[in-house]
Short mmCIF file of C-alpha atoms in Angstrom, two decimals:
data_model
loop_
_atom_site.label_atom_id
_atom_site.label_comp_id
_atom_site.label_asym_id
_atom_site.label_seq_id
_atom_site.Cartn_x
_atom_site.Cartn_y
_atom_site.Cartn_z
CA MET P 1 62.61 103.80 -4.67
CA VAL P 2 64.98 101.87 -7.02
CA GLU P 3 62.80 99.27 -9.25
CA ASN P 4 65.09 98.04 -11.82
CA GLU P 5 68.34 96.45 -12.57
CA SER P 6 69.77 99.55 -14.01
CA GLU P 7 69.04 101.69 -11.02
CA THR P 8 70.47 98.77 -8.67
CA ARG P 9 73.73 99.19 -10.40
CA ALA P 10 73.67 102.96 -10.37
CA CYS P 11 72.75 103.07 -6.50
CA ALA P 12 75.27 100.10 -5.92
CA ASP P 13 77.69 102.45 -7.53
CA ALA P 14 77.14 105.48 -6.23
CA THR P 15 77.14 103.97 -2.29
CA GLY P 16 79.89 101.60 -2.68
CA LEU P 17 77.55 98.60 -1.55
CA ALA P 18 77.04 95.13 -3.08
CA LEU P 19 73.32 95.66 -4.01
CA THR P 20 71.39 92.75 -5.42
CA HIS P 21 67.54 92.17 -6.53
CA GLY P 22 65.87 89.55 -4.51
CA PRO P 23 62.55 88.02 -4.53
CA SER P 24 60.66 90.94 -2.83
CA GLY P 25 63.08 93.82 -3.90
CA LEU P 26 66.55 95.32 -3.23
CA GLU P 27 68.91 93.31 -0.86
CA LEU P 28 72.18 93.89 0.73
CA ASP P 29 73.73 90.40 1.79
CA GLY P 30 70.35 88.76 1.67
CA ARG P 31 68.58 91.54 3.75
CA PRO P 32 65.88 93.51 2.17
CA VAL P 33 66.86 97.58 1.86
CA GLN P 34 65.43 100.36 0.34
CA CYS P 35 67.47 102.67 -2.14
CA LEU P 36 65.99 106.24 -1.97
CA ARG P 37 66.76 108.86 -4.51
CA LEU P 38 66.22 112.44 -3.49
CA ALA P 39 67.06 116.05 -4.75
CA SER P 40 70.01 117.50 -3.03
CA ALA P 41 67.95 120.26 -1.61
CA VAL P 42 65.80 117.76 0.22
CA ALA P 43 68.70 115.50 1.58
CA PRO P 44 70.19 117.45 4.45
CA ALA P 45 66.77 117.59 6.46
CA LEU P 46 65.93 114.19 5.69
CA GLU P 47 69.39 112.81 6.65
CA SER P 48 69.11 114.81 10.10
CA ALA P 49 65.56 113.17 10.62
CA LEU P 50 66.79 109.73 9.92
CA GLY P 51 69.95 110.20 12.21
CA GLU P 52 67.64 110.48 14.89
CA VAL P 53 65.08 107.61 14.15
CA PRO P 54 64.88 104.94 17.00
CA GLY P 55 64.93 101.28 16.51
CA GLY P 56 61.93 99.66 14.65
CA CYS P 57 62.43 102.48 11.65
CA GLY P 58 64.67 102.31 8.49
CA ARG P 59 67.97 103.49 9.29
CA VAL P 60 70.47 104.69 6.75
CA ILE P 61 73.24 102.11 6.01
CA GLY P 62 74.74 103.70 2.95
CA ARG P 63 75.03 107.01 1.21
CA GLY P 64 76.34 108.11 -2.09
CA ALA P 65 75.64 110.95 -4.76
CA ASP P 66 74.66 110.87 -8.26
CA PRO P 67 76.83 113.88 -9.85
CA ASP P 68 75.18 113.82 -12.95
CA PRO P 69 71.54 115.22 -11.92
CA GLY P 70 72.86 116.26 -8.85
CA GLU P 71 70.92 113.77 -6.57
CA VAL P 72 71.85 111.82 -3.21
CA LEU P 73 71.16 108.23 -2.77
CA LEU P 74 70.25 106.78 0.52
CA VAL P 75 70.26 103.04 1.40
CA LEU P 76 67.73 102.41 4.19
CA GLU P 77 67.31 99.09 6.30
CA ARG P 78 63.78 97.79 5.16
CA GLY P 79 62.99 95.02 7.58
CA GLN P 80 61.26 91.60 6.52
CA ALA P 81 57.72 91.16 5.25
CA LEU P 82 55.17 91.25 8.03
CA GLN P 83 53.71 87.90 8.90
CA GLY P 84 51.21 87.04 11.47
CA ALA P 85 49.67 89.48 14.10
CA VAL P 86 51.60 92.50 15.70
CA ALA P 87 52.54 92.09 19.57
CA ALA P 88 50.12 93.61 21.85
CA GLU P 89 52.90 95.17 23.98
CA GLY P 90 56.47 95.99 23.79
CA PRO P 91 58.68 98.31 21.14
CA GLY P 92 56.97 96.31 18.25
CA SER P 93 53.30 96.87 19.38
CA LEU P 94 50.60 98.59 17.80
CA GLU P 95 50.73 101.56 20.07
CA ALA P 96 54.35 101.65 19.74
CA LEU P 97 53.98 101.95 16.07
CA GLY P 98 51.50 105.00 16.29
CA GLU P 99 54.16 106.64 18.49
CA ARG P 100 56.77 106.35 15.77
CA ALA P 101 54.45 107.60 13.26
CA ALA P 102 53.84 110.72 15.18
CA ASP P 103 57.80 111.08 16.32
CA TRP P 104 58.42 111.00 12.49
CA GLN P 105 56.20 113.86 11.65
CA GLY P 106 58.02 115.89 14.21
CA ARG P 107 61.46 114.96 12.75
CA HIS P 108 60.57 115.65 9.06
CA THR P 109 57.95 118.52 8.76
CA ALA P 110 56.42 119.74 5.80
CA GLY P 111 58.84 122.82 5.89
CA ALA P 112 61.73 120.42 5.28
CA LEU P 113 60.50 120.23 1.51
CA PRO P 114 61.57 123.29 -0.58
CA VAL P 115 58.94 125.48 -1.88
CA GLY P 116 58.60 124.93 -5.75
CA GLU P 117 56.43 124.62 -8.75
CA GLY P 118 54.04 121.95 -9.86
CA TYR P 119 52.45 120.03 -7.05
CA ARG P 120 51.52 121.78 -3.84
CA ARG P 121 49.05 121.24 -1.57
CA GLY P 122 46.43 118.34 -2.59
CA VAL P 123 49.31 116.48 -3.83
CA LEU P 124 47.61 113.16 -2.90
CA GLN P 125 44.52 113.84 -4.84
CA GLN P 126 46.17 114.94 -7.83
CA GLN P 127 48.49 111.88 -7.93
CA MET P 128 45.90 109.45 -7.19
CA ARG P 129 43.52 110.88 -10.03
CA GLU P 130 46.66 110.67 -12.47
CA ARG P 131 47.46 107.21 -11.56
CA ALA P 132 43.64 106.29 -11.76
CA ASP P 133 42.95 107.90 -15.33
CA ALA P 134 46.10 105.90 -16.60
CA MET P 135 44.64 102.58 -15.24
CA ALA P 136 40.92 103.13 -16.21
CA SER P 137 41.15 101.85 -19.79
CA THR P 138 42.31 98.47 -18.43
CA LEU P 139 39.52 97.83 -16.20
CA ASP P 140 36.24 96.15 -16.94
CA ALA P 141 32.84 97.69 -16.22
CA GLU P 142 32.71 96.58 -12.53
CA SER P 143 36.07 97.78 -11.65
CA ARG P 144 35.55 101.01 -13.41
CA ALA P 145 32.46 101.72 -11.49
CA ILE P 146 34.11 100.86 -8.23
CA LEU P 147 37.04 103.54 -8.96
CA ASP P 148 34.87 105.94 -10.35
CA ALA P 149 32.62 105.88 -7.32
CA GLU P 150 35.92 106.21 -5.07
CA LEU P 151 37.22 109.29 -7.12
CA HIS P 152 33.85 110.89 -6.76
CA HIS P 153 33.97 110.37 -3.01
CA GLN P 154 37.29 111.63 -2.64
CA GLY P 155 36.92 114.74 -4.47
CA LEU P 156 34.08 115.83 -2.03
CA TYR P 157 36.84 116.39 0.66
CA ARG P 158 39.50 118.96 0.84
CA PHE P 159 42.74 117.19 2.41
CA GLU P 160 44.82 120.51 1.83
CA ASP P 161 43.08 121.67 4.93
CA LEU P 162 44.85 118.82 7.26
CA PRO P 163 48.05 119.35 9.23
CA LEU P 164 51.05 118.76 6.58
CA ALA P 165 54.12 116.46 6.91
CA GLY P 166 57.05 116.34 4.48
CA SER P 167 57.21 112.51 4.17
CA TYR P 168 55.81 109.32 5.24
CA TRP P 169 56.46 105.75 6.06
CA GLN P 170 54.35 103.60 3.68
CA SER P 171 54.19 100.11 5.25
CA VAL P 172 54.96 98.00 8.23
CA ARG P 173 57.55 95.24 8.30
CA ILE P 174 59.59 93.20 10.98
CA TYR P 175 62.96 94.68 12.30
CA PRO P 176 64.83 92.86 15.12
CA GLU P 177 63.02 95.01 17.51
CA GLY P 178 59.83 93.91 16.13
CA ALA P 179 57.23 95.54 14.00
CA GLY P 180 58.42 98.87 12.47
CA LEU P 181 57.80 101.48 9.79
CA ALA P 182 59.42 101.16 6.52
CA ASP P 183 59.37 102.31 2.97
CA LEU P 184 60.00 105.92 3.33
CA VAL P 185 58.29 108.11 0.56
CA ILE P 186 59.38 111.67 -0.28
CA PRO P 187 56.30 113.23 -2.02
CA PRO P 188 56.80 116.28 -4.52
CA ALA P 189 54.87 118.48 -2.00
CA PRO P 190 53.83 117.94 1.69
CA VAL P 191 51.29 115.58 2.31
CA PRO P 192 48.67 115.23 5.11
CA ALA P 193 50.40 114.05 8.32
CA PHE P 194 47.23 111.78 8.75
CA TRP P 195 48.16 109.91 5.57
CA GLN P 196 51.00 107.82 7.35
CA LEU P 197 48.28 106.88 9.90
CA ALA P 198 45.83 105.89 7.40
CA ARG P 199 48.73 103.33 5.47
CA ILE P 200 49.64 101.98 8.97
CA ALA P 201 45.73 101.39 9.92
CA LEU P 202 45.05 99.70 6.75
CA ALA P 203 47.85 97.20 7.08
CA LEU P 204 47.00 96.58 10.78
CA ALA P 205 43.72 97.07 11.58
CA VAL P 206 41.63 96.07 8.30
CA ASP P 207 41.54 92.53 7.03
CA ALA P 208 41.80 91.56 3.44
CA SER P 209 37.90 91.51 3.37
CA GLY P 210 37.94 95.17 4.24
CA GLN P 211 36.62 95.03 7.57
CA PRO P 212 38.08 97.31 10.17
CA ASP P 213 39.12 96.03 13.62
CA ALA P 214 38.14 99.02 15.96
CA ASP P 215 40.28 97.79 18.94
CA ARG P 216 43.37 97.42 16.84
CA TYR P 217 43.03 101.05 15.60
CA ARG P 218 42.36 102.49 18.86
CA ALA P 219 45.80 101.05 19.86
CA VAL P 220 47.64 102.48 16.88
CA LEU P 221 45.56 105.91 17.33
CA ALA P 222 46.56 105.89 20.99
CA GLY P 223 50.03 105.90 20.38
CA PHE P 224 49.97 108.49 17.78
CA ASN P 225 47.66 110.74 19.65
CA ALA P 226 49.94 110.68 22.88
CA ARG P 227 52.83 112.08 21.32
CA ARG P 228 50.92 114.39 18.54
CA PRO P 229 47.06 115.10 19.63
CA LEU P 230 45.10 114.76 16.29
CA THR P 231 42.94 117.65 15.59
CA ALA P 232 39.24 117.59 15.05
CA ILE P 233 39.80 117.64 11.25
CA GLU P 234 42.02 114.69 11.26
CA ARG P 235 39.43 112.87 13.19
CA GLY P 236 36.80 113.49 10.66
CA ALA P 237 38.90 112.76 7.79
CA ALA P 238 40.00 109.46 9.35
CA PRO P 239 37.60 106.99 7.41
CA THR P 240 37.82 108.99 3.96
CA MET P 241 41.97 108.78 4.22
CA LEU P 242 41.57 105.09 5.00
CA ARG P 243 39.60 104.49 1.83
CA LEU P 244 42.25 106.63 -0.14
CA ALA P 245 44.98 104.18 1.14
CA ALA P 246 42.85 101.11 -0.09
CA LEU P 247 42.49 102.92 -3.41
CA ASP P 248 46.36 103.57 -3.26
CA ASP P 249 46.95 99.84 -2.72
CA TRP P 250 44.55 98.75 -5.67
CA LEU P 251 46.34 101.15 -8.06
CA SER P 252 49.66 99.92 -6.99
CA ALA P 253 48.56 96.51 -7.55
CA LEU P 254 47.36 97.37 -10.69
CA GLU P 255 50.43 99.09 -11.79
CA SER P 256 52.26 96.10 -11.01
CA GLY P 257 50.52 93.91 -13.62
CA THR P 258 48.66 91.68 -11.14
CA ALA P 259 44.90 91.03 -11.12
CA ALA P 260 44.41 93.22 -7.99
CA ALA P 261 41.27 91.51 -7.25
CA VAL P 262 41.85 91.33 -3.63
CA GLU P 263 42.77 95.08 -3.49
CA ARG P 264 39.71 96.04 -5.42
CA ASP P 265 37.21 94.04 -3.40
CA ARG P 266 38.96 95.41 -0.31
CA LEU P 267 38.19 98.84 -1.34
CA ALA P 268 34.60 97.92 -2.50
CA THR P 269 33.82 96.44 1.21
CA LEU P 270 34.92 99.71 2.56
CA GLN P 271 32.58 101.48 0.01
CA ALA P 272 29.60 99.41 0.80
CA ASP P 273 29.82 99.91 4.78
CA ALA P 274 30.72 103.58 4.62
CA ALA P 275 28.05 104.42 7.09
CA ARG P 276 29.43 102.24 9.72
CA LEU P 277 32.74 102.74 9.03
CA GLN P 278 32.42 106.51 9.50
CA GLY P 279 30.98 105.69 13.03
CA VAL P 280 33.57 103.20 14.06
CA TRP P 281 36.44 105.33 13.10
CA VAL P 282 35.05 108.69 14.18
CA ARG P 283 34.30 107.34 17.46
CA ALA P 284 37.76 105.61 17.84
CA ALA P 285 39.58 108.80 17.08
CA ALA P 286 37.63 111.10 19.67
#
C-alpha cells in the first residue's frame, strides 16, 4: 500500500496516472484509489483474479512496473468511506458482501502465492505479535494489560489449521453499486480464509463499543456459506478471529500515532464478554 509522497510519485510515474494524496489517502481525479506494490512472481495470478471480480470490489484501473526491484504496481478502485447502515437487500447488502468474500477466496487461492522462506503458516499470529512488541513500550499499564491478555488468548489457538487464502480484502467501502470490498492485502504467506470474513464482520456487525449484532453477522455469514460452506474449525474459530481483527485495528491506530482509545476499548469489551460472544458467534455460524 502506498503511504507517502515519494511512493505516490513512484506509483504515478510507473502507471502514468496523475495520483495525488487527499485527506484520506491516495486519489485519482478526486476518487480514492489504492496503489498495490507486489512481487512480479505474485502478479499474474492476482491480476487474473482481479480481472474477474464483479462490481463492488476494487478493480484495476492502472498498471505499471518498477524495473529496479522487479515489482508490479497496480492501481485499484477503493470506494468512498462507509457511512451509515449497509442496505438489507441488493448488490451492496450484508449477504452480498459475504458472497463476494467467498468468491474472492475461490479466485485467489493460497496456492497463488509462491513458496518461499520466512513467514509460512501462522503468518497472522507472527505479524501481530511483532507489531504488538513494537508498540508495547508506548502503552500505559491498563493498555498493556489488555494487550498482554489478548496475545495470551490468541496464543492458545492454532490458526494454521484453518483453510487458507492467498489474499484478503481488509475493509468495506462504498462503490456506485453500494457497499463493497476494498483495500486488498497480499500477505507474505497464505492467511486463514476466515480472516477476510472476520474483518468484514468487525466493520459491519460490531459497534464502536464492542457489542456484536448477531443478526447482521448471520446475514454476512449466510452469503459466504452459500458460496463456500464453512468448515467446523472455522465456525469454532470465529470469535477468536473477530478479536484478532479488533487487535489489528487497535495496533493500526497506534501505529498511525493516534490515541486509539476507541479501538482499545472495543477490544476490551470483546474480551470481557468472551463467554457470551462465543455462544452468539458459534450459534450464528452453525
